[in-house]
Tab-separated table of C-alpha atoms in Angstrom:
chain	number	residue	atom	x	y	z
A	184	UNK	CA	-5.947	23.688	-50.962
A	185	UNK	CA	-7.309	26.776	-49.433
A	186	UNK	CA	-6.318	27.862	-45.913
A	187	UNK	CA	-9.871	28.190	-45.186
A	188	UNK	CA	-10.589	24.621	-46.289
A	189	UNK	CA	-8.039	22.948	-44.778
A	190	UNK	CA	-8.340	20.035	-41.999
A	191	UNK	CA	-8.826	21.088	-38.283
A	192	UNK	CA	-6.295	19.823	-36.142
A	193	UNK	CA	-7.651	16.467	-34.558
A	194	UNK	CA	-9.403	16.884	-31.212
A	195	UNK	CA	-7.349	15.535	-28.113
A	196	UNK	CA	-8.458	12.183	-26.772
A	197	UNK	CA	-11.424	12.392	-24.226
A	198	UNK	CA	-9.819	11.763	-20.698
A	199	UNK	CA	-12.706	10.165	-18.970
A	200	UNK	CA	-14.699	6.679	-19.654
A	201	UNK	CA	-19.037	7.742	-20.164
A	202	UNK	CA	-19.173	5.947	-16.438
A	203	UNK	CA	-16.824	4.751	-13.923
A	204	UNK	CA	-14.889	1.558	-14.859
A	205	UNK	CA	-15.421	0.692	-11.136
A	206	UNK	CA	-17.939	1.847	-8.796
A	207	UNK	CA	-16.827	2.794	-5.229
A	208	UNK	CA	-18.592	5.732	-3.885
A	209	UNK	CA	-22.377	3.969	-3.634
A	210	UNK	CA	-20.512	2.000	-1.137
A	211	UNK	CA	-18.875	4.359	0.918
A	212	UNK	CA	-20.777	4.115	4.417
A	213	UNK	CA	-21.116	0.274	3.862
A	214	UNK	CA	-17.739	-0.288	3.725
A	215	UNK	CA	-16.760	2.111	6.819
A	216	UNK	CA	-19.370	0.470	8.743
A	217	UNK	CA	-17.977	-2.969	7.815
A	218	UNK	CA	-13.855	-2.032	8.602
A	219	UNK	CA	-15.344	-0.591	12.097
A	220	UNK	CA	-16.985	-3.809	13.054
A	221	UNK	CA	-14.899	-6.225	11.377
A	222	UNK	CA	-13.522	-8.970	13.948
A	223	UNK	CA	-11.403	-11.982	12.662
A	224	UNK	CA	-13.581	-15.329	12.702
A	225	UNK	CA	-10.412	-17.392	13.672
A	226	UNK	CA	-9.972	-17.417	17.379
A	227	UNK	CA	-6.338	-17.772	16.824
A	228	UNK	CA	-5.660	-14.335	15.823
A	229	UNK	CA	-6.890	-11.171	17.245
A	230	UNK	CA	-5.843	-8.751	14.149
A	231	UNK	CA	-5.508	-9.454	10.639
A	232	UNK	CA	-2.010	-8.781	9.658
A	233	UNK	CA	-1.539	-6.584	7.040
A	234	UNK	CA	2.151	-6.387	5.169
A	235	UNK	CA	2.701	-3.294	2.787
A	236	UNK	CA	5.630	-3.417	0.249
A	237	UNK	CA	6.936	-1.473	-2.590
A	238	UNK	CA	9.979	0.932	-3.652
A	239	UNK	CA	11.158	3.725	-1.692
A	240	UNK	CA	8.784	6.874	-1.927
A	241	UNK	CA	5.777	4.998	-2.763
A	242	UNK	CA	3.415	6.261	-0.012
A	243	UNK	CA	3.511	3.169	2.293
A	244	UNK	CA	3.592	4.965	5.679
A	245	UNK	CA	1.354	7.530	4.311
A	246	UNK	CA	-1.016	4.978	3.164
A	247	UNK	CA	-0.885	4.054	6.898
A	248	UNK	CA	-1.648	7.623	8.193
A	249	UNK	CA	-4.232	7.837	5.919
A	250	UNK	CA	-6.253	4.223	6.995
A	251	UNK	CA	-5.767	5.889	10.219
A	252	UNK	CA	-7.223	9.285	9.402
A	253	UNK	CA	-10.807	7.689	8.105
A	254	UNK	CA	-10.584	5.852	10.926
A	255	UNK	CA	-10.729	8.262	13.898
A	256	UNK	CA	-12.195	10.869	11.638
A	257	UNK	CA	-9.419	13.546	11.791
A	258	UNK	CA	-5.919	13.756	10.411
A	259	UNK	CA	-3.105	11.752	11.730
A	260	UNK	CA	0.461	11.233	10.811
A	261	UNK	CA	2.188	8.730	12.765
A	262	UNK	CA	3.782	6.269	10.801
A	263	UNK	CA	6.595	8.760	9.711
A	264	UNK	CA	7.069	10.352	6.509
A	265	UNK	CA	9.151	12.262	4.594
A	266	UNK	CA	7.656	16.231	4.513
A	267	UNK	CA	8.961	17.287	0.894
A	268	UNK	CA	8.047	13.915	-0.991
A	269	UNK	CA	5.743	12.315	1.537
A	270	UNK	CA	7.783	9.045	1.660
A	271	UNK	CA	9.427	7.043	3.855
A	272	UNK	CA	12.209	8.120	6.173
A	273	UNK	CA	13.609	4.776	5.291
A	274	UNK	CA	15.018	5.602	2.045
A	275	UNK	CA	17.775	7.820	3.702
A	276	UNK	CA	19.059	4.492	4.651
A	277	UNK	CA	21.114	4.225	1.378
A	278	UNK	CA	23.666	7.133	2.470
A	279	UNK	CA	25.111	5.044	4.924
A	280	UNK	CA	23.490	1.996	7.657
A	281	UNK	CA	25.461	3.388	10.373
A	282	UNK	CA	25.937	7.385	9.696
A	283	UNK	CA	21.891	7.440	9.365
A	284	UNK	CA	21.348	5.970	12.642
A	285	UNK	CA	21.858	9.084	14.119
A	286	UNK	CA	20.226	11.744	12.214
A	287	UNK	CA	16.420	10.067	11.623
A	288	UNK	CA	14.250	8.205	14.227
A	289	UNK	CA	14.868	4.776	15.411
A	290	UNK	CA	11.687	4.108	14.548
A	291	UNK	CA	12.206	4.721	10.474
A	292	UNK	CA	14.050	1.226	9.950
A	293	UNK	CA	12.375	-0.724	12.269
A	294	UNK	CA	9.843	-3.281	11.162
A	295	UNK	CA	6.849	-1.542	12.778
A	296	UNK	CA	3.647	-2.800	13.478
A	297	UNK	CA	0.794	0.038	13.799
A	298	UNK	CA	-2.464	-0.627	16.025
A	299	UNK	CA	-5.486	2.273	15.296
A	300	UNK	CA	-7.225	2.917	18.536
A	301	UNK	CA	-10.988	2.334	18.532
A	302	UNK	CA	-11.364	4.111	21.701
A	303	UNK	CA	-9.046	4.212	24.708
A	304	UNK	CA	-9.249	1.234	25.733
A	305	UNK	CA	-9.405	-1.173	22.447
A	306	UNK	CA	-8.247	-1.158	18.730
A	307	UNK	CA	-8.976	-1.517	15.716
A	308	UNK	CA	-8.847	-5.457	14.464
A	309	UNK	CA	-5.785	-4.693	11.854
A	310	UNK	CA	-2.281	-4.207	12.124
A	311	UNK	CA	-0.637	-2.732	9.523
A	312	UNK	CA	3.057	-3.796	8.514
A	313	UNK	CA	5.551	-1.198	7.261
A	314	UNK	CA	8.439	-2.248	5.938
A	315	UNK	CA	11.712	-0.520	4.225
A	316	UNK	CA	11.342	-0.292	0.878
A	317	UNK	CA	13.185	-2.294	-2.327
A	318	UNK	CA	16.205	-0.208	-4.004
A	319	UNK	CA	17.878	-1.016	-7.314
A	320	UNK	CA	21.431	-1.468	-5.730
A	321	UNK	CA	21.408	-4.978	-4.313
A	322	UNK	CA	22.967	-3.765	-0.945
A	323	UNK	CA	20.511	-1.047	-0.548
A	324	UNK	CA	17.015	-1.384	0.908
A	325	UNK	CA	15.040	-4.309	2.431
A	326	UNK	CA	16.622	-7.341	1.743
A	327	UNK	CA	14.125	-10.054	-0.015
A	328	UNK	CA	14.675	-12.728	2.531
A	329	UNK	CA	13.632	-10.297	5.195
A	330	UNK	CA	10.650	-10.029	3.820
A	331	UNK	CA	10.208	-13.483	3.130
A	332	UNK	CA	10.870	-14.136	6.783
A	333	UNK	CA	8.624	-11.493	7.579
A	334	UNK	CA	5.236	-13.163	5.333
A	335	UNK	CA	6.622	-16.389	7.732
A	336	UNK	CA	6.204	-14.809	11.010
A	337	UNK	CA	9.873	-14.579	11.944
A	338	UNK	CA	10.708	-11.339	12.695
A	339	UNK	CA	9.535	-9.548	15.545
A	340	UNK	CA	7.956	-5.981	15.784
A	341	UNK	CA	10.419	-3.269	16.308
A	342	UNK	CA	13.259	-5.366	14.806
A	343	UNK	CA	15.929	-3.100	12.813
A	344	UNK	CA	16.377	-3.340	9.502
A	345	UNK	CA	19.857	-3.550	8.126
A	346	UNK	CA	20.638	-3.430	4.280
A	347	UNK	CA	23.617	-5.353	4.194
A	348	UNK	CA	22.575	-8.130	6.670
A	349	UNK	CA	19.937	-10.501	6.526
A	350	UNK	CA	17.996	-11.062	9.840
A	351	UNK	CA	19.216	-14.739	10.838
A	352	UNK	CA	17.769	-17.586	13.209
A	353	UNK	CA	20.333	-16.643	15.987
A	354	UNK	CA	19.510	-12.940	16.384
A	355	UNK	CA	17.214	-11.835	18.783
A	356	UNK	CA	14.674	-10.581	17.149
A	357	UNK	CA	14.022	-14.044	15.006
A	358	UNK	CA	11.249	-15.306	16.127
A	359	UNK	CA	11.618	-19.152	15.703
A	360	UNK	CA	8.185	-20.935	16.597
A	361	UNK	CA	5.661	-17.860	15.227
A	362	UNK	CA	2.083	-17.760	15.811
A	363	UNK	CA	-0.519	-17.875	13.214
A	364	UNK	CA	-1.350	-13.989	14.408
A	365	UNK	CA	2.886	-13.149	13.953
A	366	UNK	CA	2.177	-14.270	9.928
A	367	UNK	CA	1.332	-12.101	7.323
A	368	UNK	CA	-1.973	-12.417	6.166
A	369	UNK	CA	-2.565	-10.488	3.002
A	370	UNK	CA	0.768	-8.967	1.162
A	371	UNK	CA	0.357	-5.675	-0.610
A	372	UNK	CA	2.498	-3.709	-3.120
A	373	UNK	CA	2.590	0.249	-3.270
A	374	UNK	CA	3.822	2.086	-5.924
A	375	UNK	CA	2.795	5.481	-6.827
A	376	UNK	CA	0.377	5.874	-10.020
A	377	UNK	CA	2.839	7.974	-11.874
A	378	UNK	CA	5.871	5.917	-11.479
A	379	UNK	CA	4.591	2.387	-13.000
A	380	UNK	CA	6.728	3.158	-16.119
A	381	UNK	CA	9.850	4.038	-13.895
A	382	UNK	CA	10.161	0.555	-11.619
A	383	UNK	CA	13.983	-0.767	-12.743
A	384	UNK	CA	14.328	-4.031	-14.269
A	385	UNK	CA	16.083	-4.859	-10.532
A	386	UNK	CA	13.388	-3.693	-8.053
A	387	UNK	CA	11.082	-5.366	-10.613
A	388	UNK	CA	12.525	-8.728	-9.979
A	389	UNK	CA	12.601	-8.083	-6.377
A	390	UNK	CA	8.658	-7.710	-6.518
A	391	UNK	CA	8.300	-10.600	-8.095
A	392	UNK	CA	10.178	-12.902	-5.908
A	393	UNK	CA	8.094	-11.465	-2.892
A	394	UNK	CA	5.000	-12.362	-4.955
A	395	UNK	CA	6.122	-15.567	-6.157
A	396	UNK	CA	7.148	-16.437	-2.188
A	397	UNK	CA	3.551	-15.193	-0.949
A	398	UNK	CA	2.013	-16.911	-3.207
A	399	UNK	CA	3.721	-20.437	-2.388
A	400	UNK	CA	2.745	-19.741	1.635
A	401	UNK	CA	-1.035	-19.084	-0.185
A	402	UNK	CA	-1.113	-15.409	1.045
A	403	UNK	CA	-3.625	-13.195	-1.075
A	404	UNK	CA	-2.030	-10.315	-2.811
A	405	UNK	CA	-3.354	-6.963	-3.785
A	406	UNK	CA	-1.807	-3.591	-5.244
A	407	UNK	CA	-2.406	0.455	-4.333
A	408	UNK	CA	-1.211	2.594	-6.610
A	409	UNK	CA	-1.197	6.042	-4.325
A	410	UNK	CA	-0.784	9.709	-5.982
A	411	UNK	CA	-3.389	9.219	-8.519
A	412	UNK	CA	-3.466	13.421	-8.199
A	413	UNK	CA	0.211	13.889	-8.808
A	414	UNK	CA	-0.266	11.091	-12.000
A	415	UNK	CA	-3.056	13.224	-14.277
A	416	UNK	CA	-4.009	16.585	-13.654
A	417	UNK	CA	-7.723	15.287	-13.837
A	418	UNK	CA	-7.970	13.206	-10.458
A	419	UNK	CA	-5.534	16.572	-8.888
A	420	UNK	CA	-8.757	18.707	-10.489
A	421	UNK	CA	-11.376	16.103	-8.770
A	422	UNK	CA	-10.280	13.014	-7.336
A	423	UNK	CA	-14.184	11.607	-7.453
A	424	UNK	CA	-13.292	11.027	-10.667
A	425	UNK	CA	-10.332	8.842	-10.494
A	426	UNK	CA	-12.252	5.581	-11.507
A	427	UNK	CA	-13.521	6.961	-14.911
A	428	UNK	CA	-10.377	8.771	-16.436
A	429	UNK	CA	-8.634	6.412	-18.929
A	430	UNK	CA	-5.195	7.288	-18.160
A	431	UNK	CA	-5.423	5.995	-14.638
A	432	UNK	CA	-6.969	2.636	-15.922
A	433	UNK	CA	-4.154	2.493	-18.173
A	434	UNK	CA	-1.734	2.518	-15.496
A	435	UNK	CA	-3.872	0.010	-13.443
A	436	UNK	CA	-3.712	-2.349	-16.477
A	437	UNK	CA	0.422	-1.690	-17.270
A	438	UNK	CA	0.815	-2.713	-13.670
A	439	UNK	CA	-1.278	-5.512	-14.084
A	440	UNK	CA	1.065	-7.039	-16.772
A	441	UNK	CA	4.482	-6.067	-15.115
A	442	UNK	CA	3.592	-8.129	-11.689
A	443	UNK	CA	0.791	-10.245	-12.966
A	444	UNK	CA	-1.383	-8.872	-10.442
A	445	UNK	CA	-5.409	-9.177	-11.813
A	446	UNK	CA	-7.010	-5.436	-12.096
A	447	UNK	CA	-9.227	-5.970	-10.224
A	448	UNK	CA	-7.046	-6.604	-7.311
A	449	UNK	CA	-5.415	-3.511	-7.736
A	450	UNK	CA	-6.530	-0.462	-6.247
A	451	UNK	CA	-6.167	3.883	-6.897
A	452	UNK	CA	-5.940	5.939	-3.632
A	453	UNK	CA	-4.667	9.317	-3.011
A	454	UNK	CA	-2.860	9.491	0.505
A	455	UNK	CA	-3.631	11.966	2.718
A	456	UNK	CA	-0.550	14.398	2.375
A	457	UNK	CA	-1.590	18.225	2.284
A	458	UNK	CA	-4.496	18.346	4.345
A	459	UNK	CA	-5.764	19.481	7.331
A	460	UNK	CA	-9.102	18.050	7.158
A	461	UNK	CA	-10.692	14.515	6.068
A	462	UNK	CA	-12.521	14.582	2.696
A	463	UNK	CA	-14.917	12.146	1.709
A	464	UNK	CA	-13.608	11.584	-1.696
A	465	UNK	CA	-10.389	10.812	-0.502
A	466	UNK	CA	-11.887	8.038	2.079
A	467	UNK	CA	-14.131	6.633	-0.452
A	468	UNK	CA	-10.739	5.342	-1.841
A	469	UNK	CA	-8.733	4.431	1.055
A	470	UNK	CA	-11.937	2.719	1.896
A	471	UNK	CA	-12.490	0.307	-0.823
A	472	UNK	CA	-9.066	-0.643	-1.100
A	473	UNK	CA	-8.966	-1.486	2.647
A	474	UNK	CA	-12.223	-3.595	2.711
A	475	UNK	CA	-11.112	-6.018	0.083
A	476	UNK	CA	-7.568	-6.163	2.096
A	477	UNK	CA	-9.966	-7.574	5.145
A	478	UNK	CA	-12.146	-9.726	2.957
A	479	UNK	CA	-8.957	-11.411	1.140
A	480	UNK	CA	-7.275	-11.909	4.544
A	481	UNK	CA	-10.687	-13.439	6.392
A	482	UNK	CA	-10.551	-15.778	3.286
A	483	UNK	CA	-7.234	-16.696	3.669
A	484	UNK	CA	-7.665	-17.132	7.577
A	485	UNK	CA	-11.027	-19.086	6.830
A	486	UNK	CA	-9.487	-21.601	4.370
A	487	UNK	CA	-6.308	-22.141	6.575
């Protein structure tokens, strides 16, 4: 065949869907106006309890910072973070419990509950959970049980986390007759949109049992997957267009299977890491995935 007849190489794949696969921006002041006002029904609890869970690195205490951020309309970053990777100071904890006591904040391991002032004198009705994050070595990271004790109510804000020991009934920061506002009342998983493929078999099967434990104490369950801009150079380019490019839906769906998590109770959201300003494209995100966090925990308190 001639050179000048021969085939053309075959065009790469188009990255992006003809329209978004799910529409978030038409809602954007909607859903700010409805996390501003939003007040639990059940006169029990004062803030909806939100519990956020995932491997080391996975943007947990940024996601926090960021919430925060569209919040009060400026950037924030007080739920600490790690400044090269932008994840948690907790996952220095594996070099040694005792040894990294003394060279990170206090604050790092403990189970921490963050308020986000409306004004001076009230908050915001949430309270956001963070929690050390799961490691594949069995005597590194959160410990399961913790966090099972943690959905339950049992452990008290500010407690310590300790790798290689399990809170237990007789320490003083069990909590033994909890509240219905000390529960957890909607679980969430974070794991960055670039690592889905990466999650060991191990930390796997440590998601799983949290999942499987939430769902037996009927608390709804929901996914981020953060760094949708370091996962495809096409959200990085514009991250308005993170719900139509098909290798981000791909990830949503992959995730979908590995936890058994429906898609469309899994949400993309790029943290607030780099910047010194708030963007709206980066709220409309945050946004979304925090309004159906409040909706699924109203239900949950509703139906109790």
């Amino acid at each position: 065949m001639w050179p000048f007849l021969s085939k053309k190489d075959p065009e790469p794949p188009e990255p992006y869907f003809s329209k978004p696969w799910r529409n978030v921006s038409e809602n954007y002041q909607r859903d700010l106006e409805f996390v501003k006002s939003y007040q639990p029904q059940n006169k029990d609890v004062k803030h909806l309890r939100i519990l956020l869970h995932g491997p080391v690195g996975s943007g947990k205490s940024s996601f926090i910072n960021s919430v925060e951020t569209v919040l009060i309309g400026r950037v924030t970053g007080r739920a600490l973070t790690d400044a090269n990777s932008g994840s948690s100071f907790t996952q220095k904890v594996y070099q040694g419990f005792a040894k990294v006591m003394q060279i990170i904040p206090p604050s790092a391991l403990q189970y921490t509950a963050y308020k986000i002032h409306k004004d001076p004198d009230s908050f915001y009705s949430v309270i956001f959970n963070d929690i050390m994050g799961f490691e594949q070595n069995a005597e590194a990271g959160v410990d399961v049980e913790d966090v099972k004790l943690a959905m339950r109510g049992h452990v008290s804000d500010g407690y310590k986390f300790n790798p290689v020991a399990q809170l237990q009934e007789t320490d003083k920061d069990y909590k033994s007759s909890p509240t219905l506002e000390d529960r957890v009342h909607v679980l969430v998983c974070v794991i960055p949109a670039g690592s889905v493929s990466l999650i060991s078999d191990k930390v796997v099967k440590k998601l799983r049992e949290v999942r499987r434990a939430a769902a037996e104490m009927g608390i709804p369950q929901l996914a981020i997957l953060t760094k949708v801009d370091e996962a495809c150079p096409e959200a990085e380019n514009d991250i308005n267009e993170t719900y139509r490019i098909k290798s981000l839906k791909e990830q949503v769906d992959k995730f979908s299977m590995l936890l058994g998590i429906p898609p469309n109770c899994i949400f993309l959201v790029k943290n607030y890491h780099s910047e010194t300003n708030t963007n709206d494209d980066i709220n409309v995100l945050i946004l979304r995935a925090l309004r159906q966090m409040i909706t699924f925990g109203e239900d949950f308190l509703n139906n109790l």
